CSV table of C-alpha atoms and ligand atoms in Angstrom, one decimal:
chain,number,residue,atom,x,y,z
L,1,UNK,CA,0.0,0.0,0.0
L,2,UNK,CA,1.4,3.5,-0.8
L,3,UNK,CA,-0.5,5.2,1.8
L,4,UNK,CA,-0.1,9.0,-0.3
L,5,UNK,CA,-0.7,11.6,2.4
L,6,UNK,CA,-3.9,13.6,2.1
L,7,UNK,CA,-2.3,16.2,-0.2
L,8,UNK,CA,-1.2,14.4,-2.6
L,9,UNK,CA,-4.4,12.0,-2.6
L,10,UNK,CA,-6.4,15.2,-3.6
L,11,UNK,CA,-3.6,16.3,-6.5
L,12,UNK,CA,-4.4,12.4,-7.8
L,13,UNK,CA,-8.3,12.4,-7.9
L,14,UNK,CA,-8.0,15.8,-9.6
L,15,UNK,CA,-5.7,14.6,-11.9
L,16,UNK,CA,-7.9,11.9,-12.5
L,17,UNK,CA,-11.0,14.0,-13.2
L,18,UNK,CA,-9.3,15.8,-15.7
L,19,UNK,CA,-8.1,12.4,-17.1
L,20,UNK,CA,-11.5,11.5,-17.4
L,21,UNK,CA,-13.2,14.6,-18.9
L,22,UNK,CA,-10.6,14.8,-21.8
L,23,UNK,CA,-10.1,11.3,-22.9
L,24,UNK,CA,-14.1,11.2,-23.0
L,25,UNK,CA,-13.7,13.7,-25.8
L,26,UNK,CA,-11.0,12.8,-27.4
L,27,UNK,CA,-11.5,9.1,-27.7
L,28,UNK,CA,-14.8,9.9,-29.5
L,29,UNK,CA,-12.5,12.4,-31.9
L,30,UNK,CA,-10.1,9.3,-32.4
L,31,UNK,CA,-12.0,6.5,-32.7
L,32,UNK,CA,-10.7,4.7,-35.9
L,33,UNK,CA,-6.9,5.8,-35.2
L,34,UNK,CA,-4.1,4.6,-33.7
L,35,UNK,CA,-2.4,7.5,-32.7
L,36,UNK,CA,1.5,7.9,-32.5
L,37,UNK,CA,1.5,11.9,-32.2
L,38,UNK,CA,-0.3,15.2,-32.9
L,39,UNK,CA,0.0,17.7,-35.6
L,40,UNK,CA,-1.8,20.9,-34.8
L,41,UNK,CA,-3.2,18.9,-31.7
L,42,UNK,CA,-5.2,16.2,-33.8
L,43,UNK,CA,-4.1,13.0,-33.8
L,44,UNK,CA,-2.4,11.1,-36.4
L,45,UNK,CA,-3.2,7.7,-37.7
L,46,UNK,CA,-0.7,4.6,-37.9
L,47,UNK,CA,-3.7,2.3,-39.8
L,48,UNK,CA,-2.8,4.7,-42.9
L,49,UNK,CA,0.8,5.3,-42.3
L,50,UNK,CA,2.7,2.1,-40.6
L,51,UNK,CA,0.9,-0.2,-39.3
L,52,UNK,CA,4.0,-2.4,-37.6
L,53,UNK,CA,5.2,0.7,-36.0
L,54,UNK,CA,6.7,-0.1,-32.7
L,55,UNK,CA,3.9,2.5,-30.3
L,56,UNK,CA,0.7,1.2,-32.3
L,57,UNK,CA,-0.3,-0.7,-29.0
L,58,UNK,CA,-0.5,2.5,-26.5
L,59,UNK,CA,-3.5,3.7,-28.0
L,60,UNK,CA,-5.2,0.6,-27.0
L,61,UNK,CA,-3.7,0.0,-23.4
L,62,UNK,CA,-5.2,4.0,-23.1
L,63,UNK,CA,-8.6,2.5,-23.7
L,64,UNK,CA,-8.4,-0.4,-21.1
L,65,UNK,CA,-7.2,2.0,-18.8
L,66,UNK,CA,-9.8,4.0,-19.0
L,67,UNK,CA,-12.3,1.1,-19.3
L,68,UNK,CA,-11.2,0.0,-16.5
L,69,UNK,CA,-11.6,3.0,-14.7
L,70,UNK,CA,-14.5,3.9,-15.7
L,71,UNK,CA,-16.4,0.7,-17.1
L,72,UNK,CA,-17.9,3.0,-20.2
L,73,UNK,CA,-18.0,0.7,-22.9
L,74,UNK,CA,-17.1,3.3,-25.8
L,75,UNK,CA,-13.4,2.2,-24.4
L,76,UNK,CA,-13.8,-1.4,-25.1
L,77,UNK,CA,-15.2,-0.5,-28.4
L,78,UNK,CA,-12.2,1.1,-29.6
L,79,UNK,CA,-9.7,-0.9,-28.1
L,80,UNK,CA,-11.2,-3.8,-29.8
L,81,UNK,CA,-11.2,-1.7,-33.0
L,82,UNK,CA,-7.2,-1.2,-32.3
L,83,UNK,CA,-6.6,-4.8,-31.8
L,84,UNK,CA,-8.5,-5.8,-34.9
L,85,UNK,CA,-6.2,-3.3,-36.8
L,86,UNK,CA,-3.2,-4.8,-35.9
L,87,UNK,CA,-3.6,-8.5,-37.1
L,88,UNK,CA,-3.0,-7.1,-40.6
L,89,UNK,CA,1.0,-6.9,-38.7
L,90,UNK,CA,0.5,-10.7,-38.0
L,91,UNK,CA,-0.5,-11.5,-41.2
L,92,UNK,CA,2.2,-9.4,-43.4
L,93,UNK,CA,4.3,-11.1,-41.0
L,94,UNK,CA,7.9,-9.0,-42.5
L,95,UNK,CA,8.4,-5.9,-40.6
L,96,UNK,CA,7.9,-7.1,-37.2
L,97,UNK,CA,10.5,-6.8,-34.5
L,98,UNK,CA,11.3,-7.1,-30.8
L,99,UNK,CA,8.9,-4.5,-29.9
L,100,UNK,CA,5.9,-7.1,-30.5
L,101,UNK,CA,5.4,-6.8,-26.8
L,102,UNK,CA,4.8,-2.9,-26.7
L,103,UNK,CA,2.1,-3.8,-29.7
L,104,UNK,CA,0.7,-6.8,-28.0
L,105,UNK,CA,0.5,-6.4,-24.1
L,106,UNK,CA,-1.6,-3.5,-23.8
L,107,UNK,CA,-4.2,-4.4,-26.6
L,108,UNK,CA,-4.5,-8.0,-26.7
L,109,UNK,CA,-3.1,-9.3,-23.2
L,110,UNK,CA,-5.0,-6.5,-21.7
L,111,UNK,CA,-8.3,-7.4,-23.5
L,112,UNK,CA,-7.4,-11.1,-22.5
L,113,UNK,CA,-6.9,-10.4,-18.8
L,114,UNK,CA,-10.3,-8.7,-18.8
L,115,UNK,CA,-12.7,-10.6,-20.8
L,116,UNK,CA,-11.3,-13.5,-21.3
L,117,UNK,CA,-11.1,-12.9,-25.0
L,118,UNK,CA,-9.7,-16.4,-26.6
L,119,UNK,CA,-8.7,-14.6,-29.7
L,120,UNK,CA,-7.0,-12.1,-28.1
L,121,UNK,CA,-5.0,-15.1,-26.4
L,122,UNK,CA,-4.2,-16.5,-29.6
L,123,UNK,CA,-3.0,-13.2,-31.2
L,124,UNK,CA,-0.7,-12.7,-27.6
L,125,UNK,CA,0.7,-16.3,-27.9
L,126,UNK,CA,1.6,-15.8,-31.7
L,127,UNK,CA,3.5,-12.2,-30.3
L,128,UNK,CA,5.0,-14.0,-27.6
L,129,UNK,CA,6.3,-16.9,-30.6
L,130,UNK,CA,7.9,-14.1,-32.5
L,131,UNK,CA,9.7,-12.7,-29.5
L,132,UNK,CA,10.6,-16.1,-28.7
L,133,UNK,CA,12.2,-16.4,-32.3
L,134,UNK,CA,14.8,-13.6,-32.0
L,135,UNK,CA,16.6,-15.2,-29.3
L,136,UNK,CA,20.0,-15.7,-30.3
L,137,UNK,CA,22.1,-18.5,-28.2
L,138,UNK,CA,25.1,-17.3,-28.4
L,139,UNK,CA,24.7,-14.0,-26.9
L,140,UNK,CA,22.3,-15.1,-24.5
L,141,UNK,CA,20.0,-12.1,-26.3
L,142,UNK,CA,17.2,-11.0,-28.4
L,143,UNK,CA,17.9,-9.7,-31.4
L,144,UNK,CA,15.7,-5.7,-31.7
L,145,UNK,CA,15.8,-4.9,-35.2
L,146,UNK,CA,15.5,-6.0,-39.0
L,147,UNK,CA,17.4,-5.1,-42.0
L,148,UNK,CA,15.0,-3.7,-43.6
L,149,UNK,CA,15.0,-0.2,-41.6
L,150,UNK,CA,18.7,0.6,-41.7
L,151,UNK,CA,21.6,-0.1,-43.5
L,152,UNK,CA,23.6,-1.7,-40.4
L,153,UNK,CA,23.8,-5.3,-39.6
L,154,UNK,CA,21.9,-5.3,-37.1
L,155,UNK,CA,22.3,-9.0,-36.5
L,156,UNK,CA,23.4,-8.8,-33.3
L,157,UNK,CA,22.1,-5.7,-32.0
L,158,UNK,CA,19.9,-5.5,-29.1
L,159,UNK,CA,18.5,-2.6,-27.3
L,160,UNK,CA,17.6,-1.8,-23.8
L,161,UNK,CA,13.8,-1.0,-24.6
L,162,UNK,CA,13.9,-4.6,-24.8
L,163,UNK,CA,13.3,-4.9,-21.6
L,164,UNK,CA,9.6,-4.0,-22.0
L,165,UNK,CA,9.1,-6.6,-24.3
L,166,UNK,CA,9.8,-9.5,-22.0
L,167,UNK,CA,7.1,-9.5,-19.8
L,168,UNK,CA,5.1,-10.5,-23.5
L,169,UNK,CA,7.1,-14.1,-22.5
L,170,UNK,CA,6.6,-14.2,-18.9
L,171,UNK,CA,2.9,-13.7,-19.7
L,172,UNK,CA,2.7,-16.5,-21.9
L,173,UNK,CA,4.8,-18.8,-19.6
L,174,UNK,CA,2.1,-17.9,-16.2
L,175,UNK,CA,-0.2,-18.4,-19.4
L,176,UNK,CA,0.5,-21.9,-20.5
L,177,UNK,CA,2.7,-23.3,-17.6
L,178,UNK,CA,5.4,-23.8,-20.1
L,179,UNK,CA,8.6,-22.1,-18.9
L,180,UNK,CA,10.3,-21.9,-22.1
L,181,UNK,CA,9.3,-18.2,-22.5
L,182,UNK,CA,10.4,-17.1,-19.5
L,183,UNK,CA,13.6,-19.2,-19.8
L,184,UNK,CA,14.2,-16.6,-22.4
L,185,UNK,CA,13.0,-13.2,-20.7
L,186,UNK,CA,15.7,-14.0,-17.9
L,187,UNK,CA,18.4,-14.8,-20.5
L,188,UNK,CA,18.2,-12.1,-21.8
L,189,UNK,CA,17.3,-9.7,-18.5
L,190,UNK,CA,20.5,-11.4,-16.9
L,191,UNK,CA,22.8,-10.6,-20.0
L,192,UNK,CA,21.3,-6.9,-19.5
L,193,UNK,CA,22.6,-6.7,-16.7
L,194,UNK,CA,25.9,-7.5,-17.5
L,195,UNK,CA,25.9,-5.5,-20.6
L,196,UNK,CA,24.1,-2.8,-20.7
L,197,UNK,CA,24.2,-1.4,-16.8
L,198,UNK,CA,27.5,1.0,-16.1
L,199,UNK,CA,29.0,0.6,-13.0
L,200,UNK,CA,27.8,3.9,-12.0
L,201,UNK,CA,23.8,2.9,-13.0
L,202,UNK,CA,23.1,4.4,-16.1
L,203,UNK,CA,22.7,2.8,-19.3
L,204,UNK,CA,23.9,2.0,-22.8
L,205,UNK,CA,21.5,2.1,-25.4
L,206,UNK,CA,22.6,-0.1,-27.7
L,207,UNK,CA,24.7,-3.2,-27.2
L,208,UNK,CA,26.0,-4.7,-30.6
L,209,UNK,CA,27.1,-8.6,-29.7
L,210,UNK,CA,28.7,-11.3,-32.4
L,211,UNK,CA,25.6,-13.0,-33.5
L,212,UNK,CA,28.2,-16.0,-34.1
L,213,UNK,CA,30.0,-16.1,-30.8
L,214,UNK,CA,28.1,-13.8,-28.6
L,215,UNK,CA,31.0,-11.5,-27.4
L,216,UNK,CA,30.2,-8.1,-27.0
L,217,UNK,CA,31.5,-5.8,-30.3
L,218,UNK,CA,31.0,-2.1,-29.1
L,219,UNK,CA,28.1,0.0,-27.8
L,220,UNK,CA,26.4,2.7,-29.5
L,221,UNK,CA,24.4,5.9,-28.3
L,222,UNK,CA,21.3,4.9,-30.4
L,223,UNK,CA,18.5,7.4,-29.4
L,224,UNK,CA,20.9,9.5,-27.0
L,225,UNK,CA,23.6,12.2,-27.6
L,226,UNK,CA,26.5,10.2,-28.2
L,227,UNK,CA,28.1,6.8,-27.1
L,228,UNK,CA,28.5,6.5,-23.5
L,229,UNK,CA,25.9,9.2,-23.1
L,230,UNK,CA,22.9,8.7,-20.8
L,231,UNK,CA,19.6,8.6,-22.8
L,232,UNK,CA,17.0,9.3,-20.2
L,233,UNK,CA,14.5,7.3,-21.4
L,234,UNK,CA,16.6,4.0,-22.1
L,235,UNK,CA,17.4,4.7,-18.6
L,236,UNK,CA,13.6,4.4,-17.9
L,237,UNK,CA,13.3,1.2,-20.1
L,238,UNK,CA,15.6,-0.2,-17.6
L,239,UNK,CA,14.7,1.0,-14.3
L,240,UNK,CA,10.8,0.1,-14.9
L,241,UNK,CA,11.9,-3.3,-17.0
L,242,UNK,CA,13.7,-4.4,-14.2
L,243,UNK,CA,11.5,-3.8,-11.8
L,244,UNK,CA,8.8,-5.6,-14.3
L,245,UNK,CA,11.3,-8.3,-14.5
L,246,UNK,CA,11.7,-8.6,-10.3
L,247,UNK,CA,8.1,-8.7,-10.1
L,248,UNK,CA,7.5,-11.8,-12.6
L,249,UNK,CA,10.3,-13.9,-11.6
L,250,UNK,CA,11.1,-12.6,-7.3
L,251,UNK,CA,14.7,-12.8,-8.4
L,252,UNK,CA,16.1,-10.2,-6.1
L,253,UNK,CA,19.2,-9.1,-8.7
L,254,UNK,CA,16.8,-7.9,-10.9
L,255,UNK,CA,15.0,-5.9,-8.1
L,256,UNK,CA,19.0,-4.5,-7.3
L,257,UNK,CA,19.4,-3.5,-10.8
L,258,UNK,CA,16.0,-1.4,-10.9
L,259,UNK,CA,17.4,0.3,-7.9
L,260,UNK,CA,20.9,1.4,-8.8
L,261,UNK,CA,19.1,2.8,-12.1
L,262,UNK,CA,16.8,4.3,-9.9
L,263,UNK,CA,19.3,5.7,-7.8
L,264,UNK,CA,21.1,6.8,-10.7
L,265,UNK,CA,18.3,8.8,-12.5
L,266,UNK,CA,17.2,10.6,-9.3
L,267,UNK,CA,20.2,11.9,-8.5
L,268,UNK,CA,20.5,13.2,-11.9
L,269,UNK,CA,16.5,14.9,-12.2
L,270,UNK,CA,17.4,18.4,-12.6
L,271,UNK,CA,15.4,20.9,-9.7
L,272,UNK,CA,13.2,22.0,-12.0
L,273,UNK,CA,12.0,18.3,-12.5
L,274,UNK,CA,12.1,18.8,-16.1
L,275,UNK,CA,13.9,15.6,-17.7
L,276,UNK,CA,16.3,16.1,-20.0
L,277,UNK,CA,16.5,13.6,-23.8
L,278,UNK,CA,19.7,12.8,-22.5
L,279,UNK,CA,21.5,13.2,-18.9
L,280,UNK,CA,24.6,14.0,-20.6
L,281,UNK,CA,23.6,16.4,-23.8
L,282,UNK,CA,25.5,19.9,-23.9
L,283,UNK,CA,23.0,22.4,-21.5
L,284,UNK,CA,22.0,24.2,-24.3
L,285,UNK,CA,20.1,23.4,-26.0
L,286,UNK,CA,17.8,22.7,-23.2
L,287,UNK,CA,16.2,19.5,-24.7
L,288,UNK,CA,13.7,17.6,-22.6
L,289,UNK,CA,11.8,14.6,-23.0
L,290,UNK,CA,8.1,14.8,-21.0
L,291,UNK,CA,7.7,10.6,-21.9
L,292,UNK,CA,10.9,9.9,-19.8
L,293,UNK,CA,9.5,11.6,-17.3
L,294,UNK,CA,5.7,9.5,-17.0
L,295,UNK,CA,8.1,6.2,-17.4
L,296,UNK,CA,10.0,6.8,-14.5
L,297,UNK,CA,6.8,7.6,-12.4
L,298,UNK,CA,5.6,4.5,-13.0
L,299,UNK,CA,9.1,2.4,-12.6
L,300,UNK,CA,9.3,4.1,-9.0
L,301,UNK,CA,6.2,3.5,-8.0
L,302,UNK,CA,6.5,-0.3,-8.4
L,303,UNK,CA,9.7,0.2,-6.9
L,304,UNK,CA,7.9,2.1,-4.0
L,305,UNK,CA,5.3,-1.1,-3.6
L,306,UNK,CA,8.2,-3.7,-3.6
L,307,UNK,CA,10.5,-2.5,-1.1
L,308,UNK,CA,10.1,-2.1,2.8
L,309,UNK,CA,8.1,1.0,4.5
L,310,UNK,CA,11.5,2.7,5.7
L,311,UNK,CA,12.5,3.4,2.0
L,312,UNK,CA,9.7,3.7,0.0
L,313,UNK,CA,9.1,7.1,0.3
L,314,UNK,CA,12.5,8.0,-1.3
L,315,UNK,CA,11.1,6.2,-4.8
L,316,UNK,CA,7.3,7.4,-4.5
L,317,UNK,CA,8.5,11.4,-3.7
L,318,UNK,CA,10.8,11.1,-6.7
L,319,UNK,CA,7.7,10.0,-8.5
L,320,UNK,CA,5.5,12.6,-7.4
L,321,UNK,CA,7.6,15.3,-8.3
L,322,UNK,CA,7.9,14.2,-11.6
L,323,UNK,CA,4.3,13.6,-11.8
L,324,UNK,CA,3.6,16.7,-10.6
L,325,UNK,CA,5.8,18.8,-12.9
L,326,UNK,CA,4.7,17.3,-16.0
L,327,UNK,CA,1.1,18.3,-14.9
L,328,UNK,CA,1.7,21.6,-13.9
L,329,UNK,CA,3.8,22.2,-16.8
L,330,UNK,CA,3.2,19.8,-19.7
L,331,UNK,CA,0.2,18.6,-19.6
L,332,UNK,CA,-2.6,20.3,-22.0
L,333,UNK,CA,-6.0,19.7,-20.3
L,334,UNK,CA,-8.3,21.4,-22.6
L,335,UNK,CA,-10.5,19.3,-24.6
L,336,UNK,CA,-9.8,21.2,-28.4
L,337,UNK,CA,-6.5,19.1,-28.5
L,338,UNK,CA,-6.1,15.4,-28.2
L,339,UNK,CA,-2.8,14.5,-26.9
L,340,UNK,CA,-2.0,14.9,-22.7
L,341,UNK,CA,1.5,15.2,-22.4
L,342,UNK,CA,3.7,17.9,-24.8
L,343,UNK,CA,7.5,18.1,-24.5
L,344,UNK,CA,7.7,15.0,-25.9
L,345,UNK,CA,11.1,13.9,-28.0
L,346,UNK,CA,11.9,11.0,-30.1
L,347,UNK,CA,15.7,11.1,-30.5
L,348,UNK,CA,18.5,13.6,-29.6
L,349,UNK,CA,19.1,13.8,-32.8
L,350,UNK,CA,15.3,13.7,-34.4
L,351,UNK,CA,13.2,16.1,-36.1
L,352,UNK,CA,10.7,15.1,-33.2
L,353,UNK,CA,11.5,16.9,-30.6
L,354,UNK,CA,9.3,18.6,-28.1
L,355,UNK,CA,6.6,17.1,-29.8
L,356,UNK,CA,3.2,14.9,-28.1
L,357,UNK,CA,3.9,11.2,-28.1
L,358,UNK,CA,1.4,8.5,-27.3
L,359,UNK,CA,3.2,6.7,-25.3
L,360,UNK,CA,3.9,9.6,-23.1
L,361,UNK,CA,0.3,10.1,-22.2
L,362,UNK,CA,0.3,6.0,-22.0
L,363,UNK,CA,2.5,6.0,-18.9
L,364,UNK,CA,1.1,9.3,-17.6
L,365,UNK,CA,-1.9,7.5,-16.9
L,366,UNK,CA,-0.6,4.6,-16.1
L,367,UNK,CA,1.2,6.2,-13.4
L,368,UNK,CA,-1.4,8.1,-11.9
L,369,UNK,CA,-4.0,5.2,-11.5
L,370,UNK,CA,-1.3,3.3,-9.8
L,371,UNK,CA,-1.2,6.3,-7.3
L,372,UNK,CA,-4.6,5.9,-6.8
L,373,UNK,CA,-4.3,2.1,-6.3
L,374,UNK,CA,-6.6,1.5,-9.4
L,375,UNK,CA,-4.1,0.2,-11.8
L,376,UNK,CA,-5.0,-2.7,-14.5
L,377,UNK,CA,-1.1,-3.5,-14.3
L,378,UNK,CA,-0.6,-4.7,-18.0
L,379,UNK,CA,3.0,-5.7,-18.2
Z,401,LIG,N1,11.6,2.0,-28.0
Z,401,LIG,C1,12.0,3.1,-28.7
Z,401,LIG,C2,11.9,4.4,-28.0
Z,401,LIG,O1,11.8,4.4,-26.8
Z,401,LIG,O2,11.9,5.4,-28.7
């Protein structure tokens, strides 16, 4: 139990009223989209652009959310309609990728954990297959990406985002009793740990291994500043994806590593609470990155739950205050606009920066119903 005191149990049902008044517009405005972004505060729509694209599930885990705190059925309508959409990815089958747990854990393992859906089991299992799939032996890792969006190798690339992906295969391990899957998810969440947590508890990005062999080749900064820079919200992908990881399996090393990253990105959240794309880009210019900010809140907070009442307040004030600051100061609560959270950014180096991404408002609200104990924990 977090116990918030009274204060902060008043900031969360407001925040939660304004949840609710907004998304009851805007999901009506963006009923047949999957959203990835805004332009001019309208949503875009993956279905027309890129259907295998990595965020298309958020949209959907927004609507169970919401279902599931408020039981209107115009939520369930549209998550369905989100799910549908994306068995056109199953089908096509080329241009899918380790990310088919960000697709398929919020749409159809939430819809299966709800209703009981069997064809949303079946499309989770065949996810959690293709996850399975990218496992490479040698390396003790899951390959991330294809070929066919860059012109690297990427053979023996995996990425710390990964992370997020593996509770797809603990899922379907509780799911089936088979432990193959999360034979896997540990694998590879124990050769994260070697390779992509610093001794000081940040984290690479990118960790390129021999796909042959399995030694490690060289890191790269991927979505940060530069090589041996600190992308805040890989560092996210690892303090909540080992915390995820702790919670699955109760193996305390993983529960270690979500707190030295922990440690590590609080003591580097600037005073203004704004988060920074990267802890170690130049100061100017002053890039942020709103989505780190909602992914840590909700990392913390499960750290908060797991950990014994003398120290849980050091993870759940660290939370609050970013909670707090991306509501006071990022959050756009009028109804003529349909994203939550601005100050978004992609990349360092991306056109997007400073820009409203779905999966920002995703973990916003994920976050904030934990606070308020109502969470429909889908990872
Ligand atoms: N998983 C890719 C990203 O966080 O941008």
């Amino acid at each position: 139990m977090l116990n918030l005191q009274n204060d902060d149990r008043i900031w969360v049902d407001d925040v939660i009223a304004k949840l609710t008044a907004k998304m009851g517009v805007v999901c009506e405005r963006s009923r047949n989209k999957i959203p990835y972004t805004t332009r001019n505060g309208t949503h875009d729509n993956q279905i027309e652009k890129d259907i295998n694209w990595w965020t298309n599930g958020f949209w959907g885990g927004m609507m169970w959310l919401m279902y599931h705190e408020t039981g209107a059925q115009k939520y369930k309508e549209i998550a369905n309609y989100t799910e549908d959409a994306l068995d056109a990815c199953l089908h096509q089958f080329y241009g899918l990728h380790h990310d088919v747990g960000f697709m398929w854990l919020p749409t159809s393992v939430a819809n299966y954990k709800v209703t009981g859906n069997p064809e949303s089991r079946k499309r989770a299992m065949h996810a959690a297959n293709l996850l399975a799939g990218r496992f490479n032996l040698a390396g003790g890792f899951i390959r991330a990406w294809n070929d066919d969006t860059t012109s690297e190798d990427t053979r023996g690339w995996a990425i710390v985002d990964c992370m997020m992906n593996l509770p797809l295969l603990y899922w379907a391990s509780e799911e089936t009793k088979d432990p193959r899957y999360a034979q896997i998810a540990m694998k590879h969440a124990d050769t994260a740990l070697d390779a992509f947590i610093r001794p000081d508890g940040s984290v690479n990005h990118i960790v390129e291994f021999d796909p042959f062999h399995g030694d490690v080749v060289r890191t790269y900064g991927g979505q940060g500043y530069e090589d041996g820079s600190s992308w805040t919200r890989g560092q996210t992908w690892a303090l909540y994806g080992f915390m995820i990881s702790y919670t699955h399996t109760g193996k305390p090393e993983y529960l270690q590593a979500a707190k030295r990253v922990a440690h590590y990105f609080m003591a580097n959240i600037p005073d203004n609470g704004i988060i920074p794309i990267d802890f170690r880009q130049p100061k100017e210019p002053a890039y942020e990155d709103s989505t780190a900010a909602a992914i840590a809140a909700c990392g913390l907070i499960e750290i908060a739950q797991a950990v014994g009442e003398y120290e849980k307040d050091v993870y759940l004030n660290a939370a609050l205050k970013l909670l707090k600051t991306v509501d006071a100061s990022r959050c756009d609560w009028t109804t003529g606009s349909d994203h939550l959270l601005m100050g978004g950014s992609a990349a360092y180096h991306h056109q997007d920066i400073h820009v409203s991404i779905i999966y920002g408002d995703y973990y916003f609200m994920e976050a904030v119903f934990k606070l308020k104990g109502n969470d429909l924990f889908l990872w």
